[in-house]
mmCIF file of C-alpha atoms (C1' of nucleotides) in Angstrom:
data_model
loop_
_atom_site.group_PDB
_atom_site.id
_atom_site.type_symbol
_atom_site.label_atom_id
_atom_site.label_comp_id
_atom_site.label_asym_id
_atom_site.label_seq_id
_atom_site.Cartn_x
_atom_site.Cartn_y
_atom_site.Cartn_z
ATOM 1 C CA MET A 1 -48.158 17.818 -15.432
ATOM 2 C CA HIS A 2 -49.511 20.998 -15.920
ATOM 3 C CA ILE A 3 -46.430 22.141 -14.437
ATOM 4 C CA ILE A 4 -44.221 20.817 -16.454
ATOM 5 C CA THR A 5 -45.990 21.777 -19.710
ATOM 6 C CA ARG A 6 -45.791 25.566 -18.545
ATOM 7 C CA ASN A 7 -42.445 25.256 -17.361
ATOM 8 C CA HIS A 8 -40.997 24.612 -21.120
ATOM 9 C CA LYS A 9 -43.826 25.998 -23.734
ATOM 10 C CA HIS A 10 -41.369 28.196 -24.548
ATOM 11 C CA LEU A 11 -38.988 25.521 -25.755
ATOM 12 C CA ALA A 12 -41.587 25.066 -28.500
ATOM 13 C CA ASP A 13 -41.254 27.579 -29.801
ATOM 14 C CA ARG A 14 -37.429 25.934 -31.406
ATOM 15 C CA LEU A 15 -39.195 24.112 -33.164
ATOM 16 C CA VAL A 16 -39.654 24.020 -36.772
ATOM 17 C CA GLY A 17 -41.301 22.138 -39.723
ATOM 18 C CA ARG A 18 -42.591 19.347 -37.269
ATOM 19 C CA ARG A 19 -44.747 18.445 -34.569
ATOM 20 C CA LYS A 20 -45.161 21.928 -33.482
ATOM 21 C CA GLN A 21 -47.330 21.706 -30.048
ATOM 22 C CA PHE A 22 -48.046 19.900 -26.271
ATOM 23 C CA THR A 23 -50.578 18.862 -27.891
ATOM 24 C CA LYS A 24 -53.670 16.369 -26.186
ATOM 25 C CA GLY A 25 -51.227 13.686 -26.981
ATOM 26 C CA CYS A 26 -48.344 14.828 -25.636
ATOM 27 C CA ARG A 27 -49.846 15.665 -22.307
ATOM 28 C CA ILE A 28 -51.002 12.280 -22.152
ATOM 29 C CA VAL A 29 -47.244 10.680 -23.036
ATOM 30 C CA LEU A 30 -46.067 13.177 -20.629
ATOM 31 C CA GLU A 31 -48.323 12.233 -18.177
ATOM 32 C CA ALA A 32 -47.764 9.080 -18.464
ATOM 33 C CA LEU A 33 -43.885 9.460 -18.412
ATOM 34 C CA LYS A 34 -44.012 10.992 -15.273
ATOM 35 C CA ASN A 35 -46.172 8.162 -13.183
ATOM 36 C CA THR A 36 -43.884 5.498 -14.598
ATOM 37 C CA GLN A 37 -40.345 4.237 -12.594
ATOM 38 C CA GLY A 38 -37.971 2.685 -14.562
ATOM 39 C CA THR A 39 -37.399 3.199 -18.543
ATOM 40 C CA PRO A 40 -40.278 1.650 -20.134
ATOM 41 C CA SER A 41 -40.485 1.625 -23.832
ATOM 42 C CA ALA A 42 -43.373 3.332 -26.701
ATOM 43 C CA GLN A 43 -45.021 0.505 -26.823
ATOM 44 C CA ASP A 44 -45.430 -0.167 -22.666
ATOM 45 C CA ILE A 45 -46.444 3.229 -22.703
ATOM 46 C CA ALA A 46 -48.778 2.818 -25.395
ATOM 47 C CA LEU A 47 -49.769 -0.247 -23.673
ATOM 48 C CA GLN A 48 -50.467 1.013 -19.936
ATOM 49 C CA LEU A 49 -52.419 4.148 -21.765
ATOM 50 C CA LYS A 50 -54.246 1.462 -22.960
ATOM 51 C CA ASN A 51 -54.803 -0.537 -19.958
ATOM 52 C CA SER A 52 -55.632 2.891 -18.096
ATOM 53 C CA LEU A 53 -57.443 5.026 -20.315
ATOM 54 C CA SER A 54 -59.041 1.924 -23.002
ATOM 55 C CA ASN A 55 -60.600 4.089 -26.082
ATOM 56 C CA GLN A 56 -58.848 7.560 -24.686
ATOM 57 C CA ALA A 57 -55.693 6.749 -25.322
ATOM 58 C CA PRO A 58 -53.763 7.602 -27.858
ATOM 59 C CA GLY A 59 -52.636 4.989 -30.327
ATOM 60 C CA LEU A 60 -48.668 3.983 -30.753
ATOM 61 C CA THR A 61 -48.335 6.097 -33.383
ATOM 62 C CA THR A 62 -48.989 9.126 -31.308
ATOM 63 C CA VAL A 63 -46.946 7.898 -28.307
ATOM 64 C CA TYR A 64 -44.028 7.945 -31.181
ATOM 65 C CA ARG A 65 -44.550 11.223 -32.779
ATOM 66 C CA SER A 66 -44.712 12.423 -29.188
ATOM 67 C CA LEU A 67 -41.499 10.800 -27.433
ATOM 68 C CA GLU A 68 -39.977 12.546 -30.750
ATOM 69 C CA LEU A 69 -41.284 15.812 -29.624
ATOM 70 C CA LEU A 70 -40.682 15.849 -25.999
ATOM 71 C CA ALA A 71 -37.136 14.189 -27.203
ATOM 72 C CA ARG A 72 -36.750 17.420 -29.108
ATOM 73 C CA LEU A 73 -37.828 19.636 -26.889
ATOM 74 C CA GLY A 74 -34.839 17.751 -24.037
ATOM 75 C CA ILE A 75 -37.135 16.800 -21.370
ATOM 76 C CA VAL A 76 -36.913 12.867 -22.308
ATOM 77 C CA GLN A 77 -33.957 11.453 -22.914
ATOM 78 C CA VAL A 78 -34.126 8.177 -25.386
ATOM 79 C CA VAL A 79 -31.543 5.436 -23.698
ATOM 80 C CA THR A 80 -30.477 3.191 -27.011
ATOM 81 C CA PHE A 81 -30.022 -0.173 -25.078
ATOM 82 C CA ARG A 82 -27.231 -2.900 -26.953
ATOM 83 C CA ASP A 83 -29.808 -4.637 -28.574
ATOM 84 C CA GLY A 84 -31.140 -2.048 -30.261
ATOM 85 C CA GLU A 85 -34.271 -1.454 -27.850
ATOM 86 C CA ARG A 86 -34.869 2.216 -27.365
ATOM 87 C CA ARG A 87 -36.754 3.050 -23.873
ATOM 88 C CA TYR A 88 -37.348 6.978 -23.171
ATOM 89 C CA GLU A 89 -37.538 8.212 -19.315
ATOM 90 C CA LEU A 90 -38.205 12.105 -18.411
ATOM 91 C CA ILE A 91 -35.112 14.676 -17.623
ATOM 92 C CA SER A 92 -34.907 18.479 -16.804
ATOM 93 C CA PRO A 93 -33.312 20.021 -20.355
ATOM 94 C CA GLY A 94 -29.219 19.557 -20.431
ATOM 95 C CA GLU A 95 -29.575 16.796 -17.841
ATOM 96 C CA HIS A 96 -28.848 13.261 -19.176
ATOM 97 C CA PHE A 97 -27.927 10.274 -17.409
ATOM 98 C CA HIS A 98 -26.245 7.011 -17.698
ATOM 99 C CA HIS A 99 -27.462 4.115 -16.405
ATOM 100 C CA LEU A 100 -27.032 0.434 -15.396
ATOM 101 C CA ILE A 101 -28.164 -2.108 -17.374
ATOM 102 C CA CYS A 102 -28.792 -5.883 -15.185
ATOM 103 C CA GLU A 103 -28.732 -8.050 -17.927
ATOM 104 C CA GLN A 104 -31.078 -10.621 -16.583
ATOM 105 C CA CYS A 105 -34.000 -9.318 -15.253
ATOM 106 C CA GLY A 106 -33.399 -5.947 -17.010
ATOM 107 C CA LYS A 107 -33.741 -3.089 -14.608
ATOM 108 C CA THR A 108 -32.122 0.183 -14.928
ATOM 109 C CA THR A 109 -30.417 2.021 -12.375
ATOM 110 C CA ARG A 110 -29.490 5.397 -13.031
ATOM 111 C CA ILE A 111 -25.975 6.823 -12.048
ATOM 112 C CA SER A 112 -26.084 10.284 -11.182
ATOM 113 C CA ALA A 113 -22.541 12.487 -12.000
ATOM 114 C CA CYS A 114 -21.447 12.253 -15.513
ATOM 115 C CA ILE A 115 -17.872 11.185 -16.232
ATOM 116 C CA ILE A 116 -17.295 11.942 -19.696
ATOM 117 C CA ASP A 117 -17.858 15.291 -20.218
ATOM 118 C CA GLY A 118 -15.053 16.187 -19.153
ATOM 119 C CA LEU A 119 -13.042 14.237 -21.433
ATOM 120 C CA ALA A 120 -15.109 14.785 -24.495
ATOM 121 C CA GLN A 121 -13.160 18.280 -23.820
ATOM 122 C CA SER A 122 -10.516 17.099 -24.468
ATOM 123 C CA ILE A 123 -10.998 14.215 -26.518
ATOM 124 C CA SER A 124 -13.104 17.222 -28.757
ATOM 125 C CA THR A 125 -9.271 18.551 -29.154
ATOM 126 C CA GLU A 126 -7.569 15.827 -29.493
ATOM 127 C CA TYR A 127 -9.172 13.695 -32.544
ATOM 128 C CA SER A 128 -10.168 17.969 -33.678
ATOM 129 C CA PHE A 129 -14.083 16.277 -32.915
ATOM 130 C CA MET A 130 -17.110 18.146 -32.053
ATOM 131 C CA VAL A 131 -18.767 16.131 -29.565
ATOM 132 C CA LYS A 132 -22.447 16.702 -29.447
ATOM 133 C CA SER A 133 -23.325 14.221 -27.257
ATOM 134 C CA HIS A 134 -22.949 10.894 -25.474
ATOM 135 C CA VAL A 135 -23.741 7.053 -24.716
ATOM 136 C CA LEU A 136 -22.148 5.588 -21.702
ATOM 137 C CA GLU A 137 -24.228 2.728 -20.627
ATOM 138 C CA LEU A 138 -23.209 0.058 -17.884
ATOM 139 C CA TYR A 139 -24.346 -3.702 -18.596
ATOM 140 C CA GLY A 140 -24.596 -6.362 -15.786
ATOM 141 C CA LEU A 141 -25.536 -8.062 -12.683
ATOM 142 C CA CYS A 142 -28.042 -6.187 -10.363
ATOM 143 C CA LYS A 143 -27.221 -7.203 -7.342
ATOM 144 C CA GLN A 144 -30.631 -9.605 -6.796
ATOM 145 C CA CYS A 145 -29.983 -11.237 -10.186
ATOM 146 C CA ASN A 146 -26.163 -11.605 -9.126
ATOM 147 C CA ASP A 147 -27.155 -14.091 -5.846
ATOM 148 C CA SER A 148 -29.313 -15.448 -7.163
ATOM 149 C CA THR A 149 -27.302 -17.061 -10.197
ATOM 150 C CA ASN A 150 -23.908 -17.416 -8.313
ATOM 151 C CA ASN A 151 -24.438 -21.311 -8.227
ATOM 152 C CA ALA A 152 -26.233 -21.579 -11.391
ATOM 153 C CA ILE A 153 -24.648 -22.460 -15.067
ATOM 154 C CA PRO A 154 -21.528 -20.734 -15.746
ATOM 155 C CA ASN A 155 -21.572 -17.812 -18.313
ATOM 156 C CA LEU A 156 -19.980 -19.416 -21.516
ATOM 157 C CA LEU A 157 -19.754 -15.579 -23.627
ATOM 158 C CA VAL A 158 -16.652 -14.652 -23.523
ATOM 159 C CA GLU A 159 -17.156 -11.056 -22.516
ATOM 160 C CA VAL A 160 -16.409 -8.738 -24.598
ATOM 161 C CA SER A 161 -16.699 -5.548 -22.525
ATOM 162 C CA MET B 1 -7.006 -14.984 -42.453
ATOM 163 C CA HIS B 2 -4.894 -18.609 -41.021
ATOM 164 C CA ILE B 3 -3.390 -17.256 -39.317
ATOM 165 C CA ILE B 4 -5.626 -15.448 -36.974
ATOM 166 C CA THR B 5 -8.384 -19.013 -37.005
ATOM 167 C CA ARG B 6 -5.496 -20.580 -36.150
ATOM 168 C CA ASN B 7 -4.524 -17.996 -33.245
ATOM 169 C CA HIS B 8 -8.149 -18.284 -31.988
ATOM 170 C CA LYS B 9 -8.722 -21.592 -32.150
ATOM 171 C CA HIS B 10 -8.766 -22.574 -28.955
ATOM 172 C CA LEU B 11 -11.705 -20.517 -28.028
ATOM 173 C CA ALA B 12 -13.841 -23.314 -30.050
ATOM 174 C CA ASP B 13 -13.513 -25.014 -27.508
ATOM 175 C CA ARG B 14 -15.552 -22.888 -24.748
ATOM 176 C CA LEU B 15 -18.746 -22.622 -27.290
ATOM 177 C CA VAL B 16 -21.672 -25.111 -26.706
ATOM 178 C CA GLY B 17 -24.953 -25.461 -27.979
ATOM 179 C CA ARG B 18 -24.945 -22.934 -31.533
ATOM 180 C CA ARG B 19 -22.569 -22.884 -34.151
ATOM 181 C CA LYS B 20 -19.146 -24.565 -33.346
ATOM 182 C CA GLN B 21 -16.465 -24.058 -35.950
ATOM 183 C CA PHE B 22 -14.792 -21.841 -37.377
ATOM 184 C CA THR B 23 -16.628 -22.993 -40.752
ATOM 185 C CA LYS B 24 -16.481 -21.399 -44.651
ATOM 186 C CA GLY B 25 -18.895 -19.045 -43.686
ATOM 187 C CA CYS B 26 -16.758 -17.351 -40.643
ATOM 188 C CA ARG B 27 -13.812 -17.766 -42.022
ATOM 189 C CA ILE B 28 -15.036 -15.554 -45.521
ATOM 190 C CA VAL B 29 -17.036 -13.051 -43.456
ATOM 191 C CA LEU B 30 -13.469 -12.579 -40.661
ATOM 192 C CA GLU B 31 -11.433 -12.238 -44.390
ATOM 193 C CA ALA B 32 -13.938 -9.471 -44.962
ATOM 194 C CA LEU B 33 -13.720 -7.543 -41.896
ATOM 195 C CA LYS B 34 -9.861 -7.937 -42.295
ATOM 196 C CA ASN B 35 -9.988 -6.265 -45.744
ATOM 197 C CA THR B 36 -12.444 -3.619 -44.054
ATOM 198 C CA GLN B 37 -11.055 -0.421 -42.539
ATOM 199 C CA GLY B 38 -13.999 1.093 -40.868
ATOM 200 C CA THR B 39 -17.532 -0.729 -38.984
ATOM 201 C CA PRO B 40 -19.205 -2.109 -41.547
ATOM 202 C CA SER B 41 -23.270 -3.549 -40.798
ATOM 203 C CA ALA B 42 -23.923 -6.995 -41.498
ATOM 204 C CA GLN B 43 -25.585 -6.197 -44.677
ATOM 205 C CA ASP B 44 -22.689 -4.071 -45.448
ATOM 206 C CA ILE B 45 -20.591 -7.261 -45.701
ATOM 207 C CA ALA B 46 -22.968 -9.163 -47.037
ATOM 208 C CA LEU B 47 -23.350 -6.770 -50.060
ATOM 209 C CA GLN B 48 -19.483 -6.671 -50.022
ATOM 210 C CA LEU B 49 -19.077 -10.030 -50.406
ATOM 211 C CA LYS B 50 -21.431 -10.508 -52.855
ATOM 212 C CA ASN B 51 -20.075 -8.062 -54.841
ATOM 213 C CA SER B 52 -16.291 -10.400 -55.173
ATOM 214 C CA LEU B 53 -17.299 -13.323 -54.765
ATOM 215 C CA SER B 54 -20.482 -14.144 -56.606
ATOM 216 C CA ASN B 55 -21.644 -17.155 -56.310
ATOM 217 C CA GLN B 56 -19.528 -18.096 -53.291
ATOM 218 C CA ALA B 57 -20.341 -15.303 -50.994
ATOM 219 C CA PRO B 58 -22.499 -16.681 -48.221
ATOM 220 C CA GLY B 59 -25.530 -15.340 -47.715
ATOM 221 C CA LEU B 60 -27.142 -13.200 -45.799
ATOM 222 C CA THR B 61 -28.437 -15.670 -42.948
ATOM 223 C CA THR B 62 -24.452 -17.072 -42.877
ATOM 224 C CA VAL B 63 -23.422 -13.438 -42.467
ATOM 225 C CA TYR B 64 -25.679 -12.823 -39.583
ATOM 226 C CA ARG B 65 -24.540 -16.353 -37.823
ATOM 227 C CA SER B 66 -20.706 -16.084 -38.502
ATOM 228 C CA LEU B 67 -20.842 -12.836 -36.710
ATOM 229 C CA GLU B 68 -22.469 -13.929 -33.622
ATOM 230 C CA LEU B 69 -20.101 -17.004 -33.101
ATOM 231 C CA LEU B 70 -17.092 -14.450 -34.185
ATOM 232 C CA ALA B 71 -18.787 -11.559 -31.101
ATOM 233 C CA ARG B 72 -18.942 -14.801 -28.643
ATOM 234 C CA LEU B 73 -15.219 -16.154 -29.636
ATOM 235 C CA GLY B 74 -14.611 -11.912 -27.921
ATOM 236 C CA ILE B 75 -12.643 -11.236 -31.825
ATOM 237 C CA VAL B 76 -15.592 -9.366 -33.304
ATOM 238 C CA GLN B 77 -16.713 -6.079 -31.220
ATOM 239 C CA VAL B 78 -20.578 -5.313 -31.651
ATOM 240 C CA VAL B 79 -20.966 -1.508 -32.037
ATOM 241 C CA THR B 80 -24.951 -0.593 -31.121
ATOM 242 C CA PHE B 81 -25.393 2.872 -33.072
ATOM 243 C CA ARG B 82 -28.100 4.906 -31.149
ATOM 244 C CA ASP B 83 -30.844 4.227 -34.302
ATOM 245 C CA GLY B 84 -30.009 0.807 -33.531
ATOM 246 C CA GLU B 85 -28.673 -0.047 -36.317
ATOM 247 C CA ARG B 86 -25.606 -2.182 -35.325
ATOM 248 C CA ARG B 87 -22.103 -2.273 -36.900
ATOM 249 C CA TYR B 88 -19.050 -5.162 -36.292
ATOM 250 C CA GLU B 89 -15.374 -4.894 -36.197
ATOM 251 C CA LEU B 90 -12.362 -7.360 -34.816
ATOM 252 C CA ILE B 91 -10.639 -6.866 -32.195
ATOM 253 C CA SER B 92 -8.823 -9.260 -29.832
ATOM 254 C CA PRO B 93 -10.076 -11.093 -27.439
ATOM 255 C CA GLY B 94 -10.104 -9.038 -24.566
ATOM 256 C CA GLU B 95 -9.893 -5.861 -26.106
ATOM 257 C CA HIS B 96 -12.382 -2.769 -26.947
ATOM 258 C CA PHE B 97 -13.039 0.287 -28.576
ATOM 259 C CA HIS B 98 -14.846 3.549 -28.134
ATOM 260 C CA HIS B 99 -15.823 5.509 -30.900
ATOM 261 C CA LEU B 100 -16.400 8.849 -31.526
ATOM 262 C CA ILE B 101 -19.195 9.102 -34.782
ATOM 263 C CA CYS B 102 -19.787 11.310 -36.968
ATOM 264 C CA GLU B 103 -23.294 12.591 -37.140
ATOM 265 C CA GLN B 104 -23.481 13.240 -41.005
ATOM 266 C CA CYS B 105 -21.393 10.964 -42.097
ATOM 267 C CA GLY B 106 -21.131 8.026 -40.518
ATOM 268 C CA LYS B 107 -17.346 7.739 -39.986
ATOM 269 C CA THR B 108 -16.132 6.026 -36.964
ATOM 270 C CA THR B 109 -12.684 6.516 -35.470
ATOM 271 C CA ARG B 110 -11.582 4.328 -32.910
ATOM 272 C CA ILE B 111 -10.334 6.342 -29.654
ATOM 273 C CA SER B 112 -7.857 4.111 -27.969
ATOM 274 C CA ALA B 113 -7.803 3.808 -24.268
ATOM 275 C CA CYS B 114 -11.223 3.393 -22.176
ATOM 276 C CA ILE B 115 -11.147 5.539 -18.921
ATOM 277 C CA ILE B 116 -13.983 3.708 -18.226
ATOM 278 C CA ASP B 117 -12.740 0.582 -16.336
ATOM 279 C CA GLY B 118 -11.603 2.307 -13.714
ATOM 280 C CA LEU B 119 -15.139 3.734 -12.588
ATOM 281 C CA ALA B 120 -16.449 0.668 -13.409
ATOM 282 C CA GLN B 121 -14.926 -0.735 -10.063
ATOM 283 C CA SER B 122 -16.099 1.839 -7.710
ATOM 284 C CA ILE B 123 -19.881 1.787 -9.420
ATOM 285 C CA SER B 124 -19.585 -2.322 -8.699
ATOM 286 C CA THR B 125 -18.820 -0.907 -4.983
ATOM 287 C CA GLU B 126 -20.993 1.820 -4.630
ATOM 288 C CA TYR B 127 -24.493 0.543 -6.164
ATOM 289 C CA SER B 128 -23.581 -3.317 -5.267
ATOM 290 C CA PHE B 129 -24.233 -4.097 -9.283
ATOM 291 C CA MET B 130 -21.723 -6.366 -11.383
ATOM 292 C CA VAL B 131 -20.787 -4.269 -13.836
ATOM 293 C CA LYS B 132 -19.837 -6.527 -16.863
ATOM 294 C CA SER B 133 -19.108 -4.701 -19.891
ATOM 295 C CA HIS B 134 -19.758 -1.357 -21.042
ATOM 296 C CA VAL B 135 -21.035 1.072 -23.648
ATOM 297 C CA LEU B 136 -19.447 4.101 -24.581
ATOM 298 C CA GLU B 137 -19.480 6.133 -28.161
ATOM 299 C CA LEU B 138 -19.579 9.755 -28.535
ATOM 300 C CA TYR B 139 -21.209 11.463 -30.849
ATOM 301 C CA GLY B 140 -20.532 14.650 -33.118
ATOM 302 C CA LEU B 141 -18.742 16.002 -36.541
ATOM 303 C CA CYS B 142 -15.847 15.013 -37.695
ATOM 304 C CA LYS B 143 -13.547 17.854 -38.398
ATOM 305 C CA GLN B 144 -14.193 17.880 -41.842
ATOM 306 C CA CYS B 145 -18.383 18.140 -41.324
ATOM 307 C CA ASN B 146 -18.161 20.583 -38.966
ATOM 308 C CA ASP B 147 -16.140 22.567 -41.167
ATOM 309 C CA SER B 148 -18.388 22.253 -44.175
ATOM 310 C CA THR B 149 -22.021 22.589 -41.824
ATOM 311 C CA ASN B 150 -20.405 25.887 -40.284
ATOM 312 C CA ASN B 151 -22.635 28.431 -42.196
ATOM 313 C CA ALA B 152 -25.295 25.825 -43.191
ATOM 314 C CA ILE B 153 -28.663 26.029 -41.223
ATOM 315 C CA PRO B 154 -28.278 25.603 -37.771
ATOM 316 C CA ASN B 155 -29.007 22.847 -36.196
ATOM 317 C CA LEU B 156 -31.949 23.398 -34.316
ATOM 318 C CA LEU B 157 -32.817 20.231 -32.036
ATOM 319 C CA VAL B 158 -32.617 20.448 -28.669
ATOM 320 C CA GLU B 159 -28.986 18.673 -27.680
ATOM 321 C CA VAL B 160 -29.643 15.996 -24.629
ATOM 322 C CA SER B 161 -25.955 15.156 -24.128
ATOM 323 C "C1'" DA C 1 -69.931 32.017 -32.644
ATOM 324 C "C1'" DC C 2 -68.696 30.643 -38.556
ATOM 325 C "C1'" DT C 3 -65.714 28.771 -41.537
ATOM 326 C "C1'" DA C 4 -61.771 27.933 -43.724
ATOM 327 C "C1'" DA C 5 -57.020 26.717 -43.190
ATOM 328 C "C1'" DA C 6 -53.643 24.120 -40.440
ATOM 329 C "C1'" DA C 7 -51.924 20.903 -37.855
ATOM 330 C "C1'" DT C 8 -53.199 16.126 -34.900
ATOM 331 C "C1'" DT C 9 -54.190 11.444 -35.157
ATOM 332 C "C1'" DG C 10 -54.126 6.787 -35.963
ATOM 333 C "C1'" DA C 11 -55.653 2.507 -38.301
ATOM 334 C "C1'" DA C 12 -53.161 -0.061 -41.712
ATOM 335 C "C1'" DA C 13 -49.403 0.095 -44.981
ATOM 336 C "C1'" DA C 14 -45.083 -0.125 -45.548
ATOM 337 C "C1'" DC C 15 -40.277 -0.657 -43.751
ATOM 338 C "C1'" DG C 16 -35.824 -2.429 -42.479
ATOM 339 C "C1'" DA C 17 -32.730 -5.191 -39.751
ATOM 340 C "C1'" DT C 18 -32.104 -9.331 -37.535
ATOM 341 C "C1'" DT C 19 -34.089 -13.926 -36.663
ATOM 342 C "C1'" DT C 20 -36.510 -18.382 -37.975
ATOM 343 C "C1'" DC C 21 -37.584 -22.568 -40.673
ATOM 344 C "C1'" DC C 22 -37.086 -26.267 -43.448
ATOM 345 C "C1'" DG C 23 -34.854 -28.511 -47.527
ATOM 346 C "C1'" DT C 24 -30.503 -28.968 -49.637
ATOM 347 C "C1'" DT C 25 -25.292 -29.654 -49.167
ATOM 348 C "C1'" DT C 26 -20.883 -30.332 -46.709
ATOM 349 C "C1'" DC C 27 -18.783 -32.211 -42.848
ATOM 350 C "C1'" DT C 28 -16.572 -36.008 -40.332
ATOM 351 C "C1'" DA C 29 -16.196 -40.400 -37.987
ATOM 352 C "C1'" DT C 30 -16.987 -44.918 -37.772
ATOM 353 C "C1'" DA D 1 -18.941 -45.472 -48.409
ATOM 354 C "C1'" DT D 2 -22.486 -44.270 -45.566
ATOM 355 C "C1'" DA D 3 -24.648 -42.534 -42.001
ATOM 356 C "C1'" DG D 4 -25.731 -38.854 -38.837
ATOM 357 C "C1'" DA D 5 -24.557 -34.333 -36.821
ATOM 358 C "C1'" DA D 6 -23.672 -29.956 -38.127
ATOM 359 C "C1'" DA D 7 -24.145 -26.071 -41.631
ATOM 360 C "C1'" DC D 8 -25.863 -23.674 -46.038
ATOM 361 C "C1'" DG D 9 -28.820 -20.100 -47.494
ATOM 362 C "C1'" DG D 10 -33.438 -18.755 -49.231
ATOM 363 C "C1'" DA D 11 -37.724 -17.353 -47.889
ATOM 364 C "C1'" DA D 12 -40.908 -16.494 -44.482
ATOM 365 C "C1'" DA D 13 -41.677 -14.562 -40.572
ATOM 366 C "C1'" DT D 14 -40.719 -10.985 -36.756
ATOM 367 C "C1'" DC D 15 -40.244 -7.259 -34.102
ATOM 368 C "C1'" DG D 16 -39.796 -1.846 -33.126
ATOM 369 C "C1'" DT D 17 -40.335 1.965 -35.855
ATOM 370 C "C1'" DT D 18 -41.841 5.376 -39.562
ATOM 371 C "C1'" DT D 19 -44.904 6.462 -43.211
ATOM 372 C "C1'" DT D 20 -48.794 7.722 -45.365
ATOM 373 C "C1'" DC D 21 -53.746 9.305 -45.967
ATOM 374 C "C1'" DA D 22 -58.538 10.018 -45.207
ATOM 375 C "C1'" DA D 23 -60.349 11.486 -41.515
ATOM 376 C "C1'" DT D 24 -60.881 14.628 -37.222
ATOM 377 C "C1'" DT D 25 -59.985 18.317 -34.185
ATOM 378 C "C1'" DT D 26 -57.459 22.383 -33.406
ATOM 379 C "C1'" DT D 27 -56.356 26.953 -34.287
ATOM 380 C "C1'" DA D 28 -56.819 31.781 -36.202
ATOM 381 C "C1'" DG D 29 -59.338 35.391 -38.198
ATOM 382 C "C1'" DT D 30 -63.663 37.523 -39.495
#
DNA sequence: ACTAAAATTGAAAACGATTTCCGTTTCTAT
DNA sequence: ATAGAAACGGAAATCGTTTTCAATTTTAGT
């Protein structure tokens, strides 16, 4: 955590207005994200910290604020699920990931390559739209859930893929 | 509106449990969506209906329930914005669209072709993941907003694209 | 170290979109 | 017409997130 903090310290120079420093809260949240696999929500993180640090744990408010700072610094990616839930995961600045999201068990799997970046360019010119970022998430069933629901009640939803 | 209703009436056969019919509320919401360009939220629709139909307008609850039904029937696509806001637009069953979303003025523009469908196949095998649907939205600035903010305060956000 | 100013913290309140509850109204089928 | 089922809608509840604000901690200057 110290390493990450030091590596990205200069990024804080870009910040104006709001929270400006890697504060204690930030460091704790960053550490928590490093020690978590998966893509936890702010509340997940706050709860986990409460469990491990009890009264030393930063409050929910601070967790939210820290995540917001880390996202602004580019070392945390915010993943908004289709139901509006927001989850967070560590990245390197400039990186970003897309995910396979299992609709049954909620597990998220990163897709390594981004297939959109090239597309964004052609869109930019075709639609005169300045593309700055994008969201791509694939929903479905992971192997385990797919196997175990094969002989269950058929899904009557009309898929709007 | 009658036409759409009639065209898709058979779809209602697939429904179980919850709301089962194209009720009055549904028809009114569907009509409202037809008469709206853009991608309104449930509250937008409810408000618009309240303005045009006053005490004949369906309540907010009914608007939500109707949209949920129409989405299940596949004739309404739910678009979840990055901030969690949910918006709705009319489609034909089986269709779906991606969007250019202006972060300044909120305008949404449909992208016609879907570039993901092919990708979904290769992902399916590569990750043993059964892809059922996906979300792709591009964020940035539309032409007007891009032009008008050129000499404004530079954006200090670190873009996490 | 000491102090004053600035920034961070966190509990509680506010918020906003959505869902649930539940009594009332409208359909539908007999 | 009547009974039972479904839909309606206002109010209350929920849930994740943001704001408020007083108290605490940190930072900078001496």
